[in-house]
């Protein structure tokens, strides 16, 4: 009799546990079909713009916010952290039409060459992309002719974005550090 009661208790506990876990399994996550979010066919877009990194003058768009003790003696400025809100324009001159902003930061992350860690959002304000963003997280080997950085996400029309950005220095003032960089961005999105 005691064995029978034990089996009933164990069975009841297992059943209760199964009901509890089944009932609560959808509160944290569940599988969806893309159509349930209104996602249709994936597209590939190419964006072309110029990034203006302005460290000098009365209204800089790139501001150093931190550095290590060794930054000033390092050939690569290792440890420097710069916060940015740089304009993105259609053409290479700052007076060109602004299509968005690059907001985030870059840090000098290499002891042996000028290699920046780029953590930034491209925030667009032009045309159908107005209010949409792309997120970049990657290495920028500044003195390479072409640098490639991954696009790791986005918002608005760029939800579920993935792709890459190619950067080419258009011009740089070595005295001030001001630079204009041409970007070609290739991104898959819905």
mmCIF file with all atom_site columns, C-alpha atoms in Angstrom:
data_model
loop_
_atom_site.group_PDB
_atom_site.id
_atom_site.type_symbol
_atom_site.label_atom_id
_atom_site.label_alt_id
_atom_site.label_comp_id
_atom_site.label_asym_id
_atom_site.label_entity_id
_atom_site.label_seq_id
_atom_site.pdbx_PDB_ins_code
_atom_site.Cartn_x
_atom_site.Cartn_y
_atom_site.Cartn_z
_atom_site.occupancy
_atom_site.B_iso_or_equiv
_atom_site.pdbx_formal_charge
_atom_site.auth_seq_id
_atom_site.auth_comp_id
_atom_site.auth_asym_id
_atom_site.auth_atom_id
_atom_site.pdbx_PDB_model_num
ATOM 1   C CA . UNK A 1 1   ? 0.000  0.000  0.000   1.00 0.00 ? 1   UNK A CA 1
ATOM 2   C CA . UNK A 1 2   ? 2.816  2.414  0.884   1.00 0.00 ? 2   UNK A CA 1
ATOM 3   C CA . UNK A 1 3   ? 4.495  1.662  -2.475  1.00 0.00 ? 3   UNK A CA 1
ATOM 4   C CA . UNK A 1 4   ? 1.243  2.462  -4.288  1.00 0.00 ? 4   UNK A CA 1
ATOM 5   C CA . UNK A 1 5   ? 0.862  5.795  -2.433  1.00 0.00 ? 5   UNK A CA 1
ATOM 6   C CA . UNK A 1 6   ? 4.505  6.647  -3.208  1.00 0.00 ? 6   UNK A CA 1
ATOM 7   C CA . UNK A 1 7   ? 3.901  5.986  -6.906  1.00 0.00 ? 7   UNK A CA 1
ATOM 8   C CA . UNK A 1 8   ? 0.769  8.168  -6.874  1.00 0.00 ? 8   UNK A CA 1
ATOM 9   C CA . UNK A 1 9   ? 2.690  11.001 -5.151  1.00 0.00 ? 9   UNK A CA 1
ATOM 10  C CA . UNK A 1 10  ? 5.599  10.742 -7.640  1.00 0.00 ? 10  UNK A CA 1
ATOM 11  C CA . UNK A 1 11  ? 3.184  10.636 -10.577 1.00 0.00 ? 11  UNK A CA 1
ATOM 12  C CA . UNK A 1 12  ? 1.319  13.687 -9.201  1.00 0.00 ? 12  UNK A CA 1
ATOM 13  C CA . UNK A 1 13  ? 4.573  15.601 -8.771  1.00 0.00 ? 13  UNK A CA 1
ATOM 14  C CA . UNK A 1 14  ? 5.706  14.767 -12.312 1.00 0.00 ? 14  UNK A CA 1
ATOM 15  C CA . UNK A 1 15  ? 2.337  15.745 -13.759 1.00 0.00 ? 15  UNK A CA 1
ATOM 16  C CA . UNK A 1 16  ? 2.306  19.023 -11.805 1.00 0.00 ? 16  UNK A CA 1
ATOM 17  C CA . UNK A 1 17  ? 5.871  19.795 -12.946 1.00 0.00 ? 17  UNK A CA 1
ATOM 18  C CA . UNK A 1 18  ? 4.998  19.054 -16.578 1.00 0.00 ? 18  UNK A CA 1
ATOM 19  C CA . UNK A 1 19  ? 1.931  21.289 -16.411 1.00 0.00 ? 19  UNK A CA 1
ATOM 20  C CA . UNK A 1 20  ? 3.914  24.068 -14.693 1.00 0.00 ? 20  UNK A CA 1
ATOM 21  C CA . UNK A 1 21  ? 6.788  24.011 -17.218 1.00 0.00 ? 21  UNK A CA 1
ATOM 22  C CA . UNK A 1 22  ? 4.460  23.709 -20.213 1.00 0.00 ? 22  UNK A CA 1
ATOM 23  C CA . UNK A 1 23  ? 2.285  26.583 -19.028 1.00 0.00 ? 23  UNK A CA 1
ATOM 24  C CA . UNK A 1 24  ? 5.270  28.827 -18.395 1.00 0.00 ? 24  UNK A CA 1
ATOM 25  C CA . UNK A 1 25  ? 7.383  27.870 -21.425 1.00 0.00 ? 25  UNK A CA 1
ATOM 26  C CA . UNK A 1 26  ? 5.829  30.580 -23.620 1.00 0.00 ? 26  UNK A CA 1
ATOM 27  C CA . UNK A 1 27  ? 6.328  33.436 -21.180 1.00 0.00 ? 27  UNK A CA 1
ATOM 28  C CA . UNK A 1 28  ? 10.044 33.708 -21.989 1.00 0.00 ? 28  UNK A CA 1
ATOM 29  C CA . UNK A 1 29  ? 10.303 32.652 -25.622 1.00 0.00 ? 29  UNK A CA 1
ATOM 30  C CA . UNK A 1 30  ? 8.478  31.048 -28.484 1.00 0.00 ? 30  UNK A CA 1
ATOM 31  C CA . UNK A 1 31  ? 9.124  30.296 -32.120 1.00 0.00 ? 31  UNK A CA 1
ATOM 32  C CA . UNK A 1 32  ? 7.655  32.594 -34.746 1.00 0.00 ? 32  UNK A CA 1
ATOM 33  C CA . UNK A 1 33  ? 7.265  32.561 -38.477 1.00 0.00 ? 33  UNK A CA 1
ATOM 34  C CA . UNK A 1 34  ? 8.732  35.657 -40.187 1.00 0.00 ? 34  UNK A CA 1
ATOM 35  C CA . UNK A 1 35  ? 5.301  36.443 -41.627 1.00 0.00 ? 35  UNK A CA 1
ATOM 36  C CA . UNK A 1 36  ? 3.945  36.933 -38.088 1.00 0.00 ? 36  UNK A CA 1
ATOM 37  C CA . UNK A 1 37  ? 6.163  40.041 -37.817 1.00 0.00 ? 37  UNK A CA 1
ATOM 38  C CA . UNK A 1 38  ? 5.206  41.271 -41.280 1.00 0.00 ? 38  UNK A CA 1
ATOM 39  C CA . UNK A 1 39  ? 8.599  40.283 -42.713 1.00 0.00 ? 39  UNK A CA 1
ATOM 40  C CA . UNK A 1 40  ? 8.595  39.695 -46.427 1.00 0.00 ? 40  UNK A CA 1
ATOM 41  C CA . UNK A 1 41  ? 11.421 39.051 -48.849 1.00 0.00 ? 41  UNK A CA 1
ATOM 42  C CA . UNK A 1 42  ? 14.938 39.932 -47.731 1.00 0.00 ? 42  UNK A CA 1
ATOM 43  C CA . UNK A 1 43  ? 16.606 42.780 -49.660 1.00 0.00 ? 43  UNK A CA 1
ATOM 44  C CA . UNK A 1 44  ? 20.219 43.788 -50.269 1.00 0.00 ? 44  UNK A CA 1
ATOM 45  C CA . UNK A 1 45  ? 20.858 47.549 -50.131 1.00 0.00 ? 45  UNK A CA 1
ATOM 46  C CA . UNK A 1 46  ? 23.972 49.570 -50.969 1.00 0.00 ? 46  UNK A CA 1
ATOM 47  C CA . UNK A 1 47  ? 24.462 52.889 -49.170 1.00 0.00 ? 47  UNK A CA 1
ATOM 48  C CA . UNK A 1 48  ? 27.205 55.361 -50.086 1.00 0.00 ? 48  UNK A CA 1
ATOM 49  C CA . UNK A 1 49  ? 28.115 58.331 -47.900 1.00 0.00 ? 49  UNK A CA 1
ATOM 50  C CA . UNK A 1 50  ? 30.994 60.313 -46.379 1.00 0.00 ? 50  UNK A CA 1
ATOM 51  C CA . UNK A 1 51  ? 31.839 60.300 -42.677 1.00 0.00 ? 51  UNK A CA 1
ATOM 52  C CA . UNK A 1 52  ? 33.258 63.595 -41.308 1.00 0.00 ? 52  UNK A CA 1
ATOM 53  C CA . UNK A 1 53  ? 35.335 63.070 -38.142 1.00 0.00 ? 53  UNK A CA 1
ATOM 54  C CA . UNK A 1 54  ? 36.020 66.584 -36.805 1.00 0.00 ? 54  UNK A CA 1
ATOM 55  C CA . UNK A 1 55  ? 38.366 66.839 -33.814 1.00 0.00 ? 55  UNK A CA 1
ATOM 56  C CA . UNK A 1 56  ? 39.303 70.513 -34.197 1.00 0.00 ? 56  UNK A CA 1
ATOM 57  C CA . UNK A 1 57  ? 37.594 73.894 -34.154 1.00 0.00 ? 57  UNK A CA 1
ATOM 58  C CA . UNK A 1 58  ? 34.782 75.351 -32.098 1.00 0.00 ? 58  UNK A CA 1
ATOM 59  C CA . UNK A 1 59  ? 32.305 72.537 -32.780 1.00 0.00 ? 59  UNK A CA 1
ATOM 60  C CA . UNK A 1 60  ? 34.120 69.198 -32.857 1.00 0.00 ? 60  UNK A CA 1
ATOM 61  C CA . UNK A 1 61  ? 32.044 66.111 -33.614 1.00 0.00 ? 61  UNK A CA 1
ATOM 62  C CA . UNK A 1 62  ? 34.653 63.733 -32.161 1.00 0.00 ? 62  UNK A CA 1
ATOM 63  C CA . UNK A 1 63  ? 35.762 64.309 -28.570 1.00 0.00 ? 63  UNK A CA 1
ATOM 64  C CA . UNK A 1 64  ? 38.403 62.358 -26.615 1.00 0.00 ? 64  UNK A CA 1
ATOM 65  C CA . UNK A 1 65  ? 36.783 61.253 -23.352 1.00 0.00 ? 65  UNK A CA 1
ATOM 66  C CA . UNK A 1 66  ? 39.391 58.918 -21.803 1.00 0.00 ? 66  UNK A CA 1
ATOM 67  C CA . UNK A 1 67  ? 42.957 57.757 -22.138 1.00 0.00 ? 67  UNK A CA 1
ATOM 68  C CA . UNK A 1 68  ? 45.428 55.517 -20.352 1.00 0.00 ? 68  UNK A CA 1
ATOM 69  C CA . UNK A 1 69  ? 48.602 56.655 -18.599 1.00 0.00 ? 69  UNK A CA 1
ATOM 70  C CA . UNK A 1 70  ? 50.615 55.374 -21.554 1.00 0.00 ? 70  UNK A CA 1
ATOM 71  C CA . UNK A 1 71  ? 48.425 56.864 -24.334 1.00 0.00 ? 71  UNK A CA 1
ATOM 72  C CA . UNK A 1 72  ? 50.545 59.995 -24.859 1.00 0.00 ? 72  UNK A CA 1
ATOM 73  C CA . UNK A 1 73  ? 53.776 57.978 -25.132 1.00 0.00 ? 73  UNK A CA 1
ATOM 74  C CA . UNK A 1 74  ? 52.302 55.238 -27.334 1.00 0.00 ? 74  UNK A CA 1
ATOM 75  C CA . UNK A 1 75  ? 53.005 55.414 -31.080 1.00 0.00 ? 75  UNK A CA 1
ATOM 76  C CA . UNK A 1 76  ? 49.448 54.201 -31.689 1.00 0.00 ? 76  UNK A CA 1
ATOM 77  C CA . UNK A 1 77  ? 47.659 56.280 -28.990 1.00 0.00 ? 77  UNK A CA 1
ATOM 78  C CA . UNK A 1 78  ? 46.754 52.966 -27.336 1.00 0.00 ? 78  UNK A CA 1
ATOM 79  C CA . UNK A 1 79  ? 43.985 53.420 -24.773 1.00 0.00 ? 79  UNK A CA 1
ATOM 80  C CA . UNK A 1 80  ? 42.449 56.565 -26.275 1.00 0.00 ? 80  UNK A CA 1
ATOM 81  C CA . UNK A 1 81  ? 38.622 56.628 -26.272 1.00 0.00 ? 81  UNK A CA 1
ATOM 82  C CA . UNK A 1 82  ? 36.799 59.092 -28.536 1.00 0.00 ? 82  UNK A CA 1
ATOM 83  C CA . UNK A 1 83  ? 33.030 59.744 -28.452 1.00 0.00 ? 83  UNK A CA 1
ATOM 84  C CA . UNK A 1 84  ? 31.514 60.723 -31.823 1.00 0.00 ? 84  UNK A CA 1
ATOM 85  C CA . UNK A 1 85  ? 28.447 62.320 -33.336 1.00 0.00 ? 85  UNK A CA 1
ATOM 86  C CA . UNK A 1 86  ? 29.842 62.699 -36.868 1.00 0.00 ? 86  UNK A CA 1
ATOM 87  C CA . UNK A 1 87  ? 27.820 63.921 -39.851 1.00 0.00 ? 87  UNK A CA 1
ATOM 88  C CA . UNK A 1 88  ? 27.261 61.561 -42.782 1.00 0.00 ? 88  UNK A CA 1
ATOM 89  C CA . UNK A 1 89  ? 26.921 63.380 -46.102 1.00 0.00 ? 89  UNK A CA 1
ATOM 90  C CA . UNK A 1 90  ? 26.161 62.546 -49.746 1.00 0.00 ? 90  UNK A CA 1
ATOM 91  C CA . UNK A 1 91  ? 29.419 64.097 -50.963 1.00 0.00 ? 91  UNK A CA 1
ATOM 92  C CA . UNK A 1 92  ? 32.931 64.559 -49.580 1.00 0.00 ? 92  UNK A CA 1
ATOM 93  C CA . UNK A 1 93  ? 32.502 68.203 -48.551 1.00 0.00 ? 93  UNK A CA 1
ATOM 94  C CA . UNK A 1 94  ? 30.844 69.018 -45.245 1.00 0.00 ? 94  UNK A CA 1
ATOM 95  C CA . UNK A 1 95  ? 28.364 71.338 -46.985 1.00 0.00 ? 95  UNK A CA 1
ATOM 96  C CA . UNK A 1 96  ? 26.937 68.329 -48.895 1.00 0.00 ? 96  UNK A CA 1
ATOM 97  C CA . UNK A 1 97  ? 23.472 67.104 -47.995 1.00 0.00 ? 97  UNK A CA 1
ATOM 98  C CA . UNK A 1 98  ? 23.484 65.406 -44.565 1.00 0.00 ? 98  UNK A CA 1
ATOM 99  C CA . UNK A 1 99  ? 21.936 61.910 -44.733 1.00 0.00 ? 99  UNK A CA 1
ATOM 100 C CA . UNK A 1 100 ? 22.573 60.925 -41.132 1.00 0.00 ? 100 UNK A CA 1
ATOM 101 C CA . UNK A 1 101 ? 24.985 60.790 -38.196 1.00 0.00 ? 101 UNK A CA 1
ATOM 102 C CA . UNK A 1 102 ? 27.540 58.268 -36.965 1.00 0.00 ? 102 UNK A CA 1
ATOM 103 C CA . UNK A 1 103 ? 27.047 58.108 -33.194 1.00 0.00 ? 103 UNK A CA 1
ATOM 104 C CA . UNK A 1 104 ? 29.072 56.046 -30.775 1.00 0.00 ? 104 UNK A CA 1
ATOM 105 C CA . UNK A 1 105 ? 32.758 55.728 -30.027 1.00 0.00 ? 105 UNK A CA 1
ATOM 106 C CA . UNK A 1 106 ? 36.066 54.501 -31.285 1.00 0.00 ? 106 UNK A CA 1
ATOM 107 C CA . UNK A 1 107 ? 39.068 53.439 -29.271 1.00 0.00 ? 107 UNK A CA 1
ATOM 108 C CA . UNK A 1 108 ? 42.705 52.882 -30.109 1.00 0.00 ? 108 UNK A CA 1
ATOM 109 C CA . UNK A 1 109 ? 42.888 49.166 -29.422 1.00 0.00 ? 109 UNK A CA 1
ATOM 110 C CA . UNK A 1 110 ? 46.235 48.109 -30.924 1.00 0.00 ? 110 UNK A CA 1
ATOM 111 C CA . UNK A 1 111 ? 49.734 48.389 -29.502 1.00 0.00 ? 111 UNK A CA 1
ATOM 112 C CA . UNK A 1 112 ? 51.486 47.743 -32.824 1.00 0.00 ? 112 UNK A CA 1
ATOM 113 C CA . UNK A 1 113 ? 49.530 49.692 -35.467 1.00 0.00 ? 113 UNK A CA 1
ATOM 114 C CA . UNK A 1 114 ? 46.727 52.240 -35.581 1.00 0.00 ? 114 UNK A CA 1
ATOM 115 C CA . UNK A 1 115 ? 43.782 49.880 -35.207 1.00 0.00 ? 115 UNK A CA 1
ATOM 116 C CA . UNK A 1 116 ? 40.548 51.280 -33.887 1.00 0.00 ? 116 UNK A CA 1
ATOM 117 C CA . UNK A 1 117 ? 37.666 49.426 -32.301 1.00 0.00 ? 117 UNK A CA 1
ATOM 118 C CA . UNK A 1 118 ? 34.559 51.030 -33.847 1.00 0.00 ? 118 UNK A CA 1
ATOM 119 C CA . UNK A 1 119 ? 31.292 50.869 -31.879 1.00 0.00 ? 119 UNK A CA 1
ATOM 120 C CA . UNK A 1 120 ? 28.773 53.072 -33.618 1.00 0.00 ? 120 UNK A CA 1
ATOM 121 C CA . UNK A 1 121 ? 25.295 53.490 -35.016 1.00 0.00 ? 121 UNK A CA 1
ATOM 122 C CA . UNK A 1 122 ? 24.600 55.106 -38.349 1.00 0.00 ? 122 UNK A CA 1
ATOM 123 C CA . UNK A 1 123 ? 21.424 57.079 -37.654 1.00 0.00 ? 123 UNK A CA 1
ATOM 124 C CA . UNK A 1 124 ? 19.773 58.044 -40.954 1.00 0.00 ? 124 UNK A CA 1
ATOM 125 C CA . UNK A 1 125 ? 17.516 61.064 -41.469 1.00 0.00 ? 125 UNK A CA 1
ATOM 126 C CA . UNK A 1 126 ? 17.029 60.972 -45.233 1.00 0.00 ? 126 UNK A CA 1
ATOM 127 C CA . UNK A 1 127 ? 14.300 59.552 -47.457 1.00 0.00 ? 127 UNK A CA 1
ATOM 128 C CA . UNK A 1 128 ? 12.754 56.199 -46.701 1.00 0.00 ? 128 UNK A CA 1
ATOM 129 C CA . UNK A 1 129 ? 15.566 55.418 -44.224 1.00 0.00 ? 129 UNK A CA 1
ATOM 130 C CA . UNK A 1 130 ? 14.676 58.380 -41.972 1.00 0.00 ? 130 UNK A CA 1
ATOM 131 C CA . UNK A 1 131 ? 14.716 57.098 -38.369 1.00 0.00 ? 131 UNK A CA 1
ATOM 132 C CA . UNK A 1 132 ? 16.392 53.796 -39.256 1.00 0.00 ? 132 UNK A CA 1
ATOM 133 C CA . UNK A 1 133 ? 19.798 52.771 -37.913 1.00 0.00 ? 133 UNK A CA 1
ATOM 134 C CA . UNK A 1 134 ? 22.647 50.387 -38.691 1.00 0.00 ? 134 UNK A CA 1
ATOM 135 C CA . UNK A 1 135 ? 25.027 49.148 -35.991 1.00 0.00 ? 135 UNK A CA 1
ATOM 136 C CA . UNK A 1 136 ? 28.761 48.633 -36.587 1.00 0.00 ? 136 UNK A CA 1
ATOM 137 C CA . UNK A 1 137 ? 31.113 46.712 -34.321 1.00 0.00 ? 137 UNK A CA 1
ATOM 138 C CA . UNK A 1 138 ? 34.556 45.980 -35.688 1.00 0.00 ? 138 UNK A CA 1
ATOM 139 C CA . UNK A 1 139 ? 38.206 46.814 -36.305 1.00 0.00 ? 139 UNK A CA 1
ATOM 140 C CA . UNK A 1 140 ? 39.286 49.772 -38.421 1.00 0.00 ? 140 UNK A CA 1
ATOM 141 C CA . UNK A 1 141 ? 42.935 49.506 -39.517 1.00 0.00 ? 141 UNK A CA 1
ATOM 142 C CA . UNK A 1 142 ? 43.146 53.235 -40.237 1.00 0.00 ? 142 UNK A CA 1
ATOM 143 C CA . UNK A 1 143 ? 46.139 53.254 -42.585 1.00 0.00 ? 143 UNK A CA 1
ATOM 144 C CA . UNK A 1 144 ? 44.925 50.393 -44.793 1.00 0.00 ? 144 UNK A CA 1
ATOM 145 C CA . UNK A 1 145 ? 43.581 51.509 -48.166 1.00 0.00 ? 145 UNK A CA 1
ATOM 146 C CA . UNK A 1 146 ? 40.252 49.760 -47.589 1.00 0.00 ? 146 UNK A CA 1
ATOM 147 C CA . UNK A 1 147 ? 38.914 48.679 -44.225 1.00 0.00 ? 147 UNK A CA 1
ATOM 148 C CA . UNK A 1 148 ? 35.993 46.325 -43.759 1.00 0.00 ? 148 UNK A CA 1
ATOM 149 C CA . UNK A 1 149 ? 33.803 46.342 -40.675 1.00 0.00 ? 149 UNK A CA 1
ATOM 150 C CA . UNK A 1 150 ? 30.756 44.195 -39.917 1.00 0.00 ? 150 UNK A CA 1
ATOM 151 C CA . UNK A 1 151 ? 27.209 45.492 -39.731 1.00 0.00 ? 151 UNK A CA 1
ATOM 152 C CA . UNK A 1 152 ? 25.803 43.585 -36.766 1.00 0.00 ? 152 UNK A CA 1
ATOM 153 C CA . UNK A 1 153 ? 22.216 44.835 -36.665 1.00 0.00 ? 153 UNK A CA 1
ATOM 154 C CA . UNK A 1 154 ? 19.837 47.678 -37.191 1.00 0.00 ? 154 UNK A CA 1
ATOM 155 C CA . UNK A 1 155 ? 16.421 49.154 -36.526 1.00 0.00 ? 155 UNK A CA 1
ATOM 156 C CA . UNK A 1 156 ? 13.496 50.558 -38.497 1.00 0.00 ? 156 UNK A CA 1
ATOM 157 C CA . UNK A 1 157 ? 13.828 49.522 -42.146 1.00 0.00 ? 157 UNK A CA 1
ATOM 158 C CA . UNK A 1 158 ? 17.081 47.794 -41.180 1.00 0.00 ? 158 UNK A CA 1
ATOM 159 C CA . UNK A 1 159 ? 15.608 45.316 -38.678 1.00 0.00 ? 159 UNK A CA 1
ATOM 160 C CA . UNK A 1 160 ? 17.507 42.015 -38.767 1.00 0.00 ? 160 UNK A CA 1
ATOM 161 C CA . UNK A 1 161 ? 20.307 43.736 -40.709 1.00 0.00 ? 161 UNK A CA 1
ATOM 162 C CA . UNK A 1 162 ? 23.611 42.067 -41.448 1.00 0.00 ? 162 UNK A CA 1
ATOM 163 C CA . UNK A 1 163 ? 26.375 43.034 -43.829 1.00 0.00 ? 163 UNK A CA 1
ATOM 164 C CA . UNK A 1 164 ? 29.561 45.017 -43.997 1.00 0.00 ? 164 UNK A CA 1
ATOM 165 C CA . UNK A 1 165 ? 30.897 48.544 -44.385 1.00 0.00 ? 165 UNK A CA 1
ATOM 166 C CA . UNK A 1 166 ? 33.940 49.374 -46.493 1.00 0.00 ? 166 UNK A CA 1
ATOM 167 C CA . UNK A 1 167 ? 35.808 52.521 -45.483 1.00 0.00 ? 167 UNK A CA 1
ATOM 168 C CA . UNK A 1 168 ? 38.357 54.447 -47.572 1.00 0.00 ? 168 UNK A CA 1
ATOM 169 C CA . UNK A 1 169 ? 40.065 57.592 -46.310 1.00 0.00 ? 169 UNK A CA 1
ATOM 170 C CA . UNK A 1 170 ? 39.161 60.457 -48.638 1.00 0.00 ? 170 UNK A CA 1
ATOM 171 C CA . UNK A 1 171 ? 41.228 63.080 -46.826 1.00 0.00 ? 171 UNK A CA 1
ATOM 172 C CA . UNK A 1 172 ? 42.982 63.595 -43.501 1.00 0.00 ? 172 UNK A CA 1
ATOM 173 C CA . UNK A 1 173 ? 44.618 66.606 -41.865 1.00 0.00 ? 173 UNK A CA 1
ATOM 174 C CA . UNK A 1 174 ? 47.505 65.105 -39.874 1.00 0.00 ? 174 UNK A CA 1
ATOM 175 C CA . UNK A 1 175 ? 47.885 68.350 -37.890 1.00 0.00 ? 175 UNK A CA 1
ATOM 176 C CA . UNK A 1 176 ? 44.300 68.397 -36.524 1.00 0.00 ? 176 UNK A CA 1
ATOM 177 C CA . UNK A 1 177 ? 43.276 64.767 -36.966 1.00 0.00 ? 177 UNK A CA 1
ATOM 178 C CA . UNK A 1 178 ? 40.174 65.813 -38.933 1.00 0.00 ? 178 UNK A CA 1
ATOM 179 C CA . UNK A 1 179 ? 39.256 63.200 -41.527 1.00 0.00 ? 179 UNK A CA 1
ATOM 180 C CA . UNK A 1 180 ? 36.735 62.516 -44.259 1.00 0.00 ? 180 UNK A CA 1
ATOM 181 C CA . UNK A 1 181 ? 36.104 58.832 -44.907 1.00 0.00 ? 181 UNK A CA 1
ATOM 182 C CA . UNK A 1 182 ? 34.137 57.394 -47.815 1.00 0.00 ? 182 UNK A CA 1
ATOM 183 C CA . UNK A 1 183 ? 31.813 54.534 -46.861 1.00 0.00 ? 183 UNK A CA 1
ATOM 184 C CA . UNK A 1 184 ? 30.180 51.879 -49.016 1.00 0.00 ? 184 UNK A CA 1
ATOM 185 C CA . UNK A 1 185 ? 27.762 49.821 -46.948 1.00 0.00 ? 185 UNK A CA 1
ATOM 186 C CA . UNK A 1 186 ? 26.193 46.588 -48.159 1.00 0.00 ? 186 UNK A CA 1
ATOM 187 C CA . UNK A 1 187 ? 23.404 45.290 -45.972 1.00 0.00 ? 187 UNK A CA 1
ATOM 188 C CA . UNK A 1 188 ? 20.790 42.529 -46.059 1.00 0.00 ? 188 UNK A CA 1
ATOM 189 C CA . UNK A 1 189 ? 17.510 43.511 -44.388 1.00 0.00 ? 189 UNK A CA 1
ATOM 190 C CA . UNK A 1 190 ? 13.751 43.051 -44.700 1.00 0.00 ? 190 UNK A CA 1
#
